[in-house]
XYZ file of C-alpha atoms in Angstrom:
625
model
C -13.148 32.616 83.625
C -13.839 30.255 80.736
C -11.372 29.942 77.859
C -12.147 31.796 74.629
C -10.967 30.171 71.398
C -8.865 32.145 68.971
C -11.651 32.274 66.362
C -13.805 34.284 68.803
C -11.081 36.094 70.675
C -9.544 37.564 67.500
C -12.771 38.131 65.607
C -12.624 41.423 63.630
C -14.202 44.343 65.503
C -13.651 47.123 62.952
C -13.520 47.396 59.204
C -9.722 47.670 59.343
C -9.497 44.338 61.195
C -11.091 42.401 58.329
C -8.297 40.589 56.451
C -8.253 40.175 52.699
C -11.602 41.848 51.921
C -10.552 45.431 51.203
C -12.959 45.725 48.271
C -15.857 45.096 50.682
C -14.785 47.257 53.610
C -13.831 50.198 51.405
C -17.213 50.209 49.675
C -19.108 50.064 52.986
C -16.982 52.841 54.524
C -17.576 55.087 51.507
C -21.303 54.398 51.630
C -21.402 55.415 55.294
C -19.375 58.597 54.711
C -21.550 59.627 51.747
C -24.821 58.638 53.438
C -25.646 56.212 50.600
C -26.661 53.229 52.706
C -28.817 50.587 51.043
C -31.709 48.979 52.891
C -30.495 45.399 52.174
C -27.104 43.761 51.655
C -26.147 40.168 50.888
C -22.630 38.850 51.610
C -21.574 35.854 49.519
C -18.448 33.769 50.048
C -16.863 30.566 51.375
C -16.892 29.687 55.044
C -14.658 31.588 57.419
C -14.008 34.573 55.133
C -15.768 37.169 57.311
C -19.409 37.402 56.207
C -21.081 37.463 59.610
C -18.224 39.450 61.172
C -18.577 42.160 58.489
C -22.337 42.251 59.102
C -21.791 42.826 62.831
C -19.231 45.559 62.163
C -21.733 47.256 59.833
C -24.376 47.065 62.582
C -21.960 48.660 65.092
C -21.088 51.373 62.576
C -24.771 52.222 62.175
C -25.637 52.244 65.895
C -22.427 53.409 67.619
C -23.340 55.942 70.331
C -19.979 57.737 70.191
C -21.210 59.993 67.353
C -24.560 61.433 66.405
C -24.535 59.695 62.992
C -23.225 56.435 61.506
C -19.447 56.194 61.622
C -16.822 54.145 59.782
C -14.854 53.651 63.025
C -17.119 52.297 65.763
C -15.629 52.777 69.227
C -16.305 49.268 70.518
C -16.735 50.692 74.050
C -20.260 52.114 74.158
C -23.203 50.022 75.284
C -24.474 49.513 71.722
C -21.094 48.261 70.462
C -20.590 45.946 73.447
C -24.070 44.478 73.112
C -23.680 43.873 69.402
C -20.280 42.230 69.928
C -21.767 39.989 72.634
C -24.769 39.113 70.456
C -27.467 40.332 72.925
C -28.480 43.657 71.392
C -32.231 44.281 71.114
C -31.750 46.328 67.946
C -29.584 43.779 66.109
C -31.353 40.466 65.566
C -29.255 37.564 64.251
C -31.516 35.075 62.546
C -30.233 31.578 61.714
C -32.078 30.513 58.566
C -30.792 26.926 58.888
C -32.719 26.507 62.163
C -35.782 28.621 61.259
C -36.843 27.667 57.761
C -40.611 27.791 58.287
C -42.632 30.723 57.051
C -44.249 31.117 60.498
C -40.828 31.812 62.078
C -40.056 34.419 59.435
C -43.366 36.187 60.014
C -42.939 36.072 63.785
C -39.287 37.169 64.031
C -38.996 39.556 61.081
C -42.156 40.647 59.289
C -44.222 41.464 62.383
C -41.349 43.217 64.218
C -40.002 45.518 61.505
C -42.722 48.074 62.164
C -41.445 48.761 65.684
C -38.785 51.423 66.145
C -35.347 50.498 67.499
C -34.983 50.410 71.275
C -31.721 52.345 71.657
C -29.871 52.688 68.361
C -30.630 54.471 65.123
C -31.432 51.345 63.111
C -32.880 47.935 63.634
C -30.568 45.500 61.821
C -31.623 41.972 60.835
C -28.695 39.644 60.140
C -29.904 36.469 58.441
C -27.166 33.828 58.295
C -27.257 31.048 55.675
C -30.232 32.733 54.035
C -30.304 30.130 51.217
C -31.758 27.636 53.724
C -35.092 29.472 53.881
C -38.059 27.751 52.249
C -39.745 29.103 49.151
C -42.718 30.229 51.197
C -40.439 32.131 53.571
C -38.770 33.930 50.671
C -42.136 34.866 49.177
C -43.356 36.192 52.532
C -40.219 38.275 52.890
C -40.377 39.891 49.442
C -42.707 42.798 50.187
C -41.009 43.732 53.455
C -37.586 43.505 51.832
C -38.602 45.739 48.931
C -40.142 48.544 51.001
C -38.906 48.292 54.611
C -39.291 51.105 57.128
C -36.529 53.718 57.161
C -35.140 52.442 60.453
C -34.647 48.835 59.226
C -31.579 47.352 57.506
C -31.267 43.751 56.262
C -27.931 41.951 56.012
C -27.957 38.453 54.521
C -25.076 35.988 54.471
C -24.816 32.798 52.409
C -22.296 30.254 51.180
C -24.552 29.020 48.339
C -25.972 32.015 46.511
C -27.338 29.850 43.667
C -30.150 28.711 45.980
C -31.280 32.271 46.739
C -34.146 33.374 44.430
C -33.350 36.121 41.961
C -36.270 38.127 43.339
C -34.368 38.384 46.641
C -30.995 39.116 45.011
C -32.471 41.923 42.894
C -33.538 43.741 46.047
C -30.107 43.588 47.687
C -26.643 44.987 47.125
C -24.425 41.968 46.609
C -20.852 41.703 47.967
C -18.687 38.685 47.084
C -16.065 37.829 49.687
C -13.072 35.999 48.211
C -10.849 33.371 49.731
C -8.078 34.943 51.776
C -4.590 34.524 50.240
C -2.198 32.160 51.969
C 0.356 34.880 52.681
C -2.206 37.047 54.525
C -3.434 34.142 56.641
C 0.149 33.217 57.580
C 0.909 36.820 58.581
C -2.271 36.970 60.684
C -1.367 33.728 62.457
C 2.081 35.127 63.235
C 0.399 38.149 64.783
C -1.776 35.931 67.005
C 1.266 33.883 68.015
C 3.147 37.032 69.022
C 0.230 38.197 71.145
C -0.087 34.801 72.808
C 3.700 34.462 73.358
C 3.856 31.387 71.067
C 6.859 30.483 68.933
C 5.348 29.687 65.516
C 7.828 29.048 62.692
C 7.105 30.628 59.302
C 6.975 27.167 57.686
C 4.350 26.042 60.199
C 2.274 29.183 59.654
C 2.381 28.661 55.899
C 1.365 24.987 56.228
C -1.620 25.947 58.379
C -2.565 28.700 55.942
C -2.443 26.306 52.995
C -4.513 23.770 54.870
C -7.151 26.369 55.698
C -7.830 26.839 51.966
C -8.623 30.533 52.256
C -10.709 30.418 55.443
C -9.414 32.549 58.335
C -11.669 30.903 60.927
C -10.385 27.462 59.965
C -6.802 28.661 60.260
C -7.417 30.143 63.741
C -9.116 26.942 64.900
C -6.177 24.855 63.613
C -3.722 27.111 65.444
C -5.780 26.701 68.634
C -5.565 22.916 68.251
C -1.812 23.057 67.658
C -1.268 25.069 70.833
C -3.157 22.424 72.798
C -1.010 19.693 71.221
C 2.460 21.315 71.130
C 2.425 24.016 73.768
C 4.300 27.231 73.134
C 6.582 25.983 70.315
C 5.140 24.902 66.977
C 7.109 23.870 63.901
C 6.144 22.437 60.537
C 6.510 18.801 61.605
C 3.898 19.373 64.301
C 1.451 20.696 61.727
C 2.057 17.740 59.454
C 1.654 15.251 62.302
C -1.561 16.718 63.690
C -3.453 17.359 60.451
C -1.847 14.911 58.035
C -0.753 17.634 55.649
C 2.116 17.278 53.233
C 5.133 19.540 53.449
C 5.456 22.055 50.645
C 8.997 20.834 50.016
C 7.593 17.347 49.417
C 5.239 18.684 46.767
C 8.099 20.605 45.157
C 10.291 17.503 45.195
C 7.551 15.341 43.708
C 6.955 17.835 40.894
C 10.685 18.104 40.294
C 10.960 14.325 40.014
C 8.188 14.337 37.403
C 9.862 17.076 35.348
C 13.272 15.348 35.376
C 11.759 11.923 34.589
C 12.999 10.512 37.916
C 10.442 7.725 38.239
C 12.143 5.969 41.207
C 12.350 9.243 43.113
C 8.698 10.131 42.453
C 7.465 6.665 43.456
C 9.637 6.757 46.574
C 7.962 9.997 47.661
C 4.514 8.457 47.173
C 5.543 5.338 49.065
C 6.965 7.373 51.971
C 3.814 9.495 52.248
C 1.633 6.375 52.254
C 3.788 4.674 54.919
C 3.547 7.772 57.131
C -0.234 7.639 56.974
C -0.729 10.746 54.833
C -3.957 11.192 52.942
C -3.011 10.430 49.343
C -6.131 12.153 48.028
C -4.991 15.352 49.726
C -1.479 14.840 48.366
C -2.980 14.574 44.896
C -4.991 17.756 45.442
C -1.929 19.681 46.573
C 0.070 18.384 43.595
C -2.664 19.615 41.237
C -2.612 23.003 42.987
C 1.150 23.144 42.532
C 0.799 22.376 38.822
C -1.849 25.093 38.608
C 0.614 27.514 40.151
C 3.182 26.405 37.544
C 0.670 27.209 34.831
C -0.042 30.653 36.309
C 3.686 31.303 36.641
C 4.117 30.618 32.926
C 1.071 32.586 31.753
C 1.319 35.501 34.225
C 4.577 35.612 36.213
C 3.235 38.348 38.491
C -0.073 36.656 39.205
C 1.229 34.680 42.207
C 2.800 37.615 44.055
C -0.173 38.116 46.337
C -0.915 34.437 46.925
C 2.472 32.890 47.803
C 5.690 33.923 49.520
C 8.691 35.132 47.545
C 10.604 31.886 48.126
C 7.687 29.772 46.860
C 7.321 31.992 43.771
C 11.044 31.666 43.028
C 10.818 27.855 43.159
C 7.777 27.906 40.876
C 9.489 30.151 38.328
C 12.492 27.812 38.258
C 10.354 24.737 37.623
C 8.152 26.568 35.142
C 11.181 27.258 32.930
C 11.825 23.500 32.617
C 8.489 22.357 31.187
C 6.187 23.517 28.409
C 2.754 24.998 29.146
C 0.891 22.389 27.077
C 2.605 19.634 29.052
C 1.479 21.182 32.338
C -2.089 21.291 31.014
C -1.908 17.582 30.140
C -0.579 16.735 33.598
C -3.383 18.653 35.314
C -5.983 16.780 33.265
C -4.366 13.408 33.964
C -4.026 13.975 37.712
C -7.569 15.395 37.930
C -8.887 12.178 36.377
C -6.797 10.106 38.777
C -8.151 12.141 41.664
C -11.718 11.273 40.666
C -10.842 7.567 40.426
C -9.135 7.622 43.828
C -12.360 8.742 45.542
C -13.965 5.344 44.934
C -10.880 3.112 44.831
C -9.858 0.824 47.695
C -6.167 0.961 46.678
C -5.466 4.667 46.254
C -1.706 4.192 46.232
C -1.865 2.105 43.048
C -3.843 4.779 41.193
C -1.400 7.430 42.394
C 1.616 5.419 41.187
C 0.009 4.778 37.806
C -0.725 8.486 37.437
C 2.914 9.325 38.284
C 4.304 6.904 35.692
C 1.869 8.128 33.056
C 2.836 11.719 33.784
C 6.535 10.947 33.286
C 5.737 9.278 29.963
C 3.731 12.297 28.876
C 6.593 14.676 29.677
C 9.126 12.506 27.822
C 7.086 12.287 24.620
C 7.664 14.815 21.865
C 4.527 16.435 20.555
C 3.785 16.908 16.880
C 4.167 20.689 17.266
C 7.699 20.237 18.664
C 8.685 17.975 15.760
C 7.265 20.428 13.257
C 9.159 23.312 14.903
C 12.448 21.462 14.499
C 11.756 20.404 10.913
C 10.614 23.884 9.939
C 13.712 25.424 11.474
C 15.948 22.933 9.642
C 14.285 23.818 6.358
C 14.273 27.598 6.732
C 17.661 27.838 8.452
C 16.218 29.679 11.451
C 16.930 28.701 15.032
C 13.871 27.123 16.664
C 12.714 27.845 20.170
C 14.973 25.861 22.461
C 13.773 24.792 25.891
C 16.270 24.105 28.599
C 16.855 20.412 29.074
C 16.166 19.301 32.669
C 19.224 18.150 34.592
C 19.906 14.472 34.462
C 18.758 12.770 37.689
C 21.117 10.534 39.512
C 20.557 6.815 39.831
C 20.905 3.773 37.605
C 17.266 3.702 36.564
C 17.597 6.610 34.127
C 20.676 5.291 32.241
C 20.664 3.063 29.177
C 22.399 -0.206 29.951
C 24.639 -2.053 27.509
C 22.385 -5.087 27.394
C 19.370 -2.955 26.506
C 21.137 -1.461 23.469
C 22.750 -4.620 22.009
C 21.365 -5.294 18.498
C 20.231 -8.556 17.110
C 22.669 -10.479 14.887
C 20.572 -9.965 11.745
C 20.818 -6.212 12.010
C 23.573 -3.808 11.041
C 24.363 -1.012 13.509
C 23.875 2.537 12.257
C 25.129 5.405 14.409
C 22.423 8.076 14.516
C 22.945 11.119 16.753
C 20.084 12.319 18.891
C 18.129 15.029 17.075
C 18.461 18.261 19.008
C 16.062 21.219 18.517
C 18.669 23.393 16.786
C 19.969 24.070 13.280
C 22.516 21.457 12.234
C 25.917 22.764 11.136
C 27.137 21.820 7.681
C 30.195 19.649 7.837
C 31.684 16.792 5.827
C 33.429 14.079 7.770
C 34.755 10.654 7.078
C 32.587 7.742 8.093
C 33.442 6.947 11.707
C 34.253 3.572 13.078
C 31.302 1.550 14.388
C 30.587 3.073 17.816
C 31.096 1.228 21.036
C 27.750 0.981 22.813
C 28.008 2.520 26.239
C 25.810 4.011 28.885
C 24.353 7.090 27.255
C 21.443 9.191 28.399
C 19.040 10.561 25.729
C 19.760 14.161 26.752
C 23.523 14.030 26.160
C 25.240 15.107 22.940
C 27.023 11.828 22.192
C 25.440 9.714 19.414
C 23.383 6.736 20.521
C 23.711 3.410 18.706
C 20.289 2.720 17.235
C 19.648 -0.478 15.269
C 17.609 -0.381 12.098
C 16.514 -3.432 10.051
C 18.239 -3.984 6.722
C 16.311 -4.673 3.543
C 15.813 -8.432 3.287
C 15.742 -8.589 -0.508
C 19.141 -6.862 -0.956
C 21.018 -8.435 1.902
C 23.566 -11.206 1.158
C 25.130 -13.476 3.788
C 28.612 -12.601 2.528
C 27.980 -8.901 2.080
C 29.927 -6.653 4.475
C 28.069 -4.602 7.053
C 27.248 -1.107 5.780
C 29.270 1.758 7.169
C 27.664 3.906 9.890
C 25.807 6.923 8.592
C 25.858 10.378 10.161
C 22.280 11.685 9.990
C 23.078 15.183 11.285
C 25.358 16.239 8.353
C 22.871 14.779 5.917
C 19.984 16.738 7.438
C 22.166 19.849 7.521
C 22.817 19.582 3.798
C 19.121 19.042 3.159
C 18.371 22.123 5.295
C 20.848 24.193 3.281
C 19.458 23.102 -0.109
C 15.950 23.855 -1.402
C 13.503 20.989 -1.234
C 12.447 21.257 -4.899
C 15.272 21.830 -7.398
C 14.977 22.902 -11.017
C 16.965 21.727 -13.990
C 19.182 24.316 -15.700
C 16.777 24.528 -18.635
C 13.863 25.160 -16.334
C 15.789 27.785 -14.373
C 16.680 29.772 -17.520
C 13.153 29.884 -18.879
C 11.245 32.984 -17.748
C 8.066 32.290 -15.845
C 4.956 33.021 -17.853
C 2.598 35.691 -16.534
C -0.678 34.259 -15.194
C -2.592 36.700 -17.424
C -0.624 36.350 -20.627
C -3.166 35.218 -23.241
C -5.117 36.567 -26.190
C -7.715 39.279 -25.893
C -10.546 36.894 -26.823
C -10.613 35.267 -23.360
C -10.197 38.502 -21.398
C -13.797 38.593 -20.241
C -13.942 35.035 -18.744
C -10.656 35.614 -16.907
C -11.938 39.004 -15.729
C -14.999 37.348 -14.215
C -12.801 34.752 -12.472
C -10.604 37.440 -10.895
C -13.610 39.497 -9.800
C -15.059 36.453 -8.011
C -11.732 35.949 -6.195
C -10.905 39.531 -5.264
C -14.229 41.318 -4.891
C -17.097 38.808 -4.827
C -19.612 41.438 -3.627
C -19.783 43.002 -7.141
C -19.426 39.782 -9.101
C -23.160 39.443 -9.697
C -23.347 42.976 -11.165
C -20.375 42.456 -13.497
C -21.728 39.093 -14.642
C -24.931 40.840 -15.750
C -23.042 42.390 -18.694
C -20.603 41.351 -21.384
C -17.389 42.820 -22.812
C -18.293 44.352 -26.189
C -14.766 45.200 -27.236
C -11.531 47.095 -26.627
C -10.793 49.988 -28.991
C -8.762 53.213 -28.717
C -7.842 52.782 -25.047
C -11.445 52.146 -24.047
C -13.114 48.939 -22.869
C -16.894 48.801 -23.417
C -19.157 46.643 -21.284
C -22.720 46.278 -22.491
C -25.808 45.639 -20.349
C -29.362 44.725 -21.327
C -32.007 47.436 -20.603
C -33.327 45.510 -17.607
C -29.864 45.571 -15.948
C -29.703 49.338 -15.340
C -28.943 48.821 -11.644
C -25.983 46.553 -12.449
C -24.556 49.156 -14.845
C -24.879 51.901 -12.195
C -22.958 49.761 -9.669
C -20.153 49.227 -12.164
C -20.015 52.978 -12.883
C -19.369 53.823 -9.226
C -15.939 55.313 -8.678
C -14.511 52.557 -6.504
C -15.850 49.692 -8.587
C -14.861 51.370 -11.844
C -11.302 51.923 -10.640
C -11.061 48.287 -9.509
C -12.251 46.990 -12.896
C -9.871 49.296 -14.815
C -6.881 48.086 -12.766
C -7.941 44.478 -13.311
C -8.184 45.049 -17.078
C -4.699 46.596 -17.009
C -3.345 43.416 -15.414
C -5.096 41.184 -17.924
C -4.301 43.105 -21.132
C -1.236 45.149 -20.263
C -3.010 48.331 -21.491
C -4.251 51.451 -19.711
C -7.961 51.243 -20.460
C -10.905 53.443 -19.546
C -14.080 51.561 -18.644
C -17.342 52.473 -20.339
C -20.679 50.919 -19.324
C -23.504 51.309 -21.849
C -27.024 49.969 -22.301
C -27.726 48.000 -25.485
C -31.082 46.898 -26.800
C -31.471 43.245 -27.703
C -28.292 42.194 -25.915
C -28.409 38.641 -24.635
C -25.999 37.796 -21.791
C -25.052 34.160 -21.351
C -24.635 33.224 -17.669
C -21.012 32.404 -16.874
C -20.151 28.852 -15.783
C -20.082 28.190 -12.043
C -16.587 28.226 -10.543
C -15.005 24.857 -9.935
C -14.750 23.925 -6.243
C -11.272 24.067 -4.790
C -9.741 20.666 -4.083
C -9.764 19.545 -0.450
C -6.214 19.077 0.849
C -5.663 16.327 3.380
C -3.295 17.710 6.073
C -1.997 14.215 6.890
C -1.277 13.446 3.241
C 0.435 16.809 2.832
C 2.561 16.078 5.871
C 3.489 12.576 4.554
C 4.451 13.973 1.132
C 6.918 16.434 2.600
C 10.367 15.484 1.158
C 12.111 15.799 4.525
C 9.486 13.640 6.232
C 9.687 11.015 3.482
C 13.459 10.898 3.841
C 13.225 10.499 7.599
C 10.693 7.655 7.198
C 13.022 5.898 4.759
C 15.977 6.178 7.109
C 14.122 4.973 10.180
C 12.000 2.399 8.287
C 8.989 3.899 9.992
C 5.455 4.829 9.065
C 2.994 7.488 10.210
C -0.201 6.206 11.734
C -3.203 8.430 12.553
C -3.849 8.909 16.255
C-alpha cells in the first residue's frame, strides 16, 4: 500500500476536526440545523487554512445517507461520504479554476450540467477552487446560473485572492473569511499527530514548526512529514532549525534583549553567528519584526497574545515590554521594516542587518523631546514624573566609559554634573566637593559623571584658578521649588485690577468684545443695536426699525439672561435688559476684532527660564530638526 502524507491522512473529515475556524463551522452547522442553507458560498483565506476541506465537509453534510435530511455530523462511512472523501463522487464536482479558465470549460462542466438531478445524493455540489483564476467571460457566463440555480444545486467557491473576484459574483454568495491558525493551535495539533504516529516531538520543535508555517496547517503537516523522514522517531528543535533554516525563538528573544540593553557587541555577535550557520538573514529580520510587533501588542493589550503564543512566550514578552517605551518600539519596527526592504535587493545582507542593529541601539539610547519635557515639567510643578525601569547594565567592556575617553583638554575646567534622572530632585545645600576623580562610570548609575564644558574665553585669565565644581542637581531642585517668575514686594502688595474695571462710557464696546468671545452665534444680533443708557437698574439697547429680528433674538430668555450676567460683570450692578425699537437710530458698525498673535512653539520653548538656564550651563543651543 502506498504511503499517505500527513496533510492527506489527517485532513479534517467533520466540522469538529477543523482547527481554528470555529466562527465558520458554527455558522454552517446552525444553517444546516435551521434549514437556512444558501445556494452559494465563497471561502476566503490564506493557503492551508481549510477552505477546500470545509467545502468537502459541507458536501458530506448535505448528502450523508445516514439520515433523511442534511446533518451537522456526517458519518463518514456511507457510500456518499466515502466517495466525497476520495474525490470520485458523481454528485460533488471539484472544479479547478486555475486549470480551466476558458468560458467553454465553464459552460461544459457547470452551466450545462446544473439542470440534471443528482445521481445519488440530495444535492449536486460544485466546488470551484481558486475561483479568482477564471476569466472575465467565464464569470459573466456563470452569473445567471449562480443567481438562480436549481433547488438541487449548491455552489462552494474557494479563493486566496478575493480582490480578483468580481463584485457581481461576491454579491450572490455568502462570504466566509478563514483566518490564519494561531501558533499554539498548530503546535497542539502537531503533538496530536506525533502521538498517533508514535513520534517523540519536543514542544520547542512543535512551536518552531508552527511559527514557520505562518498560520497554515497544511504547511505545518508537510514540514512535520519532512522532519520524520530526516530525523526518524525523535525530533527536537535543533532538527527543525537545521532542516528549514529557521531561527530559534530564544535567539530572537536574546537579540531583542541585546537591543533593549544597548549591548551592541552581543547583538552583532548574534547576527554574525546566524550568518556563519547559514541562516536566512531576511527571515531572521522578519522574525525580529514579528517579535517587536508582539512587544507592541503586549504593551497596548496585554491579553491580546493569550491565544497566539504559549504562556512562557507571553511572560518573556511582558518582561521585555516593561523595559522599553511604546514609541521606541514603533520606531524600531519602522527602521527594521525599511532595512528588510533594502535587504531584498542587496548583495551583502549582513551589512544592512548590522547597520540596522546599530541604528536601533542609538534610537533606544536617545531621549525624545517628550521625555525631556516630562522631566522638566515635573521639576517645575514638584510632581513625580513617570519613571521607566532602567534596563540592567550588560556585561562587557564595550558599554563602560574608559578613563581616556573622559579626560578633558587642558584648556577646559572640569565641572562635575550628575546625570539627570527622571525624578524630582531633593532640596539640599552642600559644600562644593573636591574635583572628582574620573573613573569608569556607566550612564545609568547614580554617581556623577565628569563632563567638561568650555570656559568663556573673554573672562579667562592664565593665572586665574580653576572654578570650583558645581552641583547641578541642588540648583535645579531650588529652581523647581521656587516659582519661575517672581514679583517684587511692591508688586505683590498691590491688588490686581479687575479686567472689567472702567467707566460706564466704554461698557458697550467691551460688551461686544465679550459676546464675540463667549457666544459668537448671537454677536451679529447684538451688534445690530446700541446701548442707549443705564438708568434705575435697567439697561436699554436700541435697535433701528429694520432690525426687528435682531431685537427678538436678544429678547429670548437664554440670550437675555446671558447679556444681563455679562452686564453685571462689566458694571458691577444688577441690571434688567430692555430691547426697544427707535426711529431714526443709526448704528455704527463695530471695529473688526484684532487677530490673535501667532505663538511660535519653538520660541516659547526657548524662552522658558529653566531651558535658558540649562542652555547657559551646558553652553548649548537648540537647533530645529
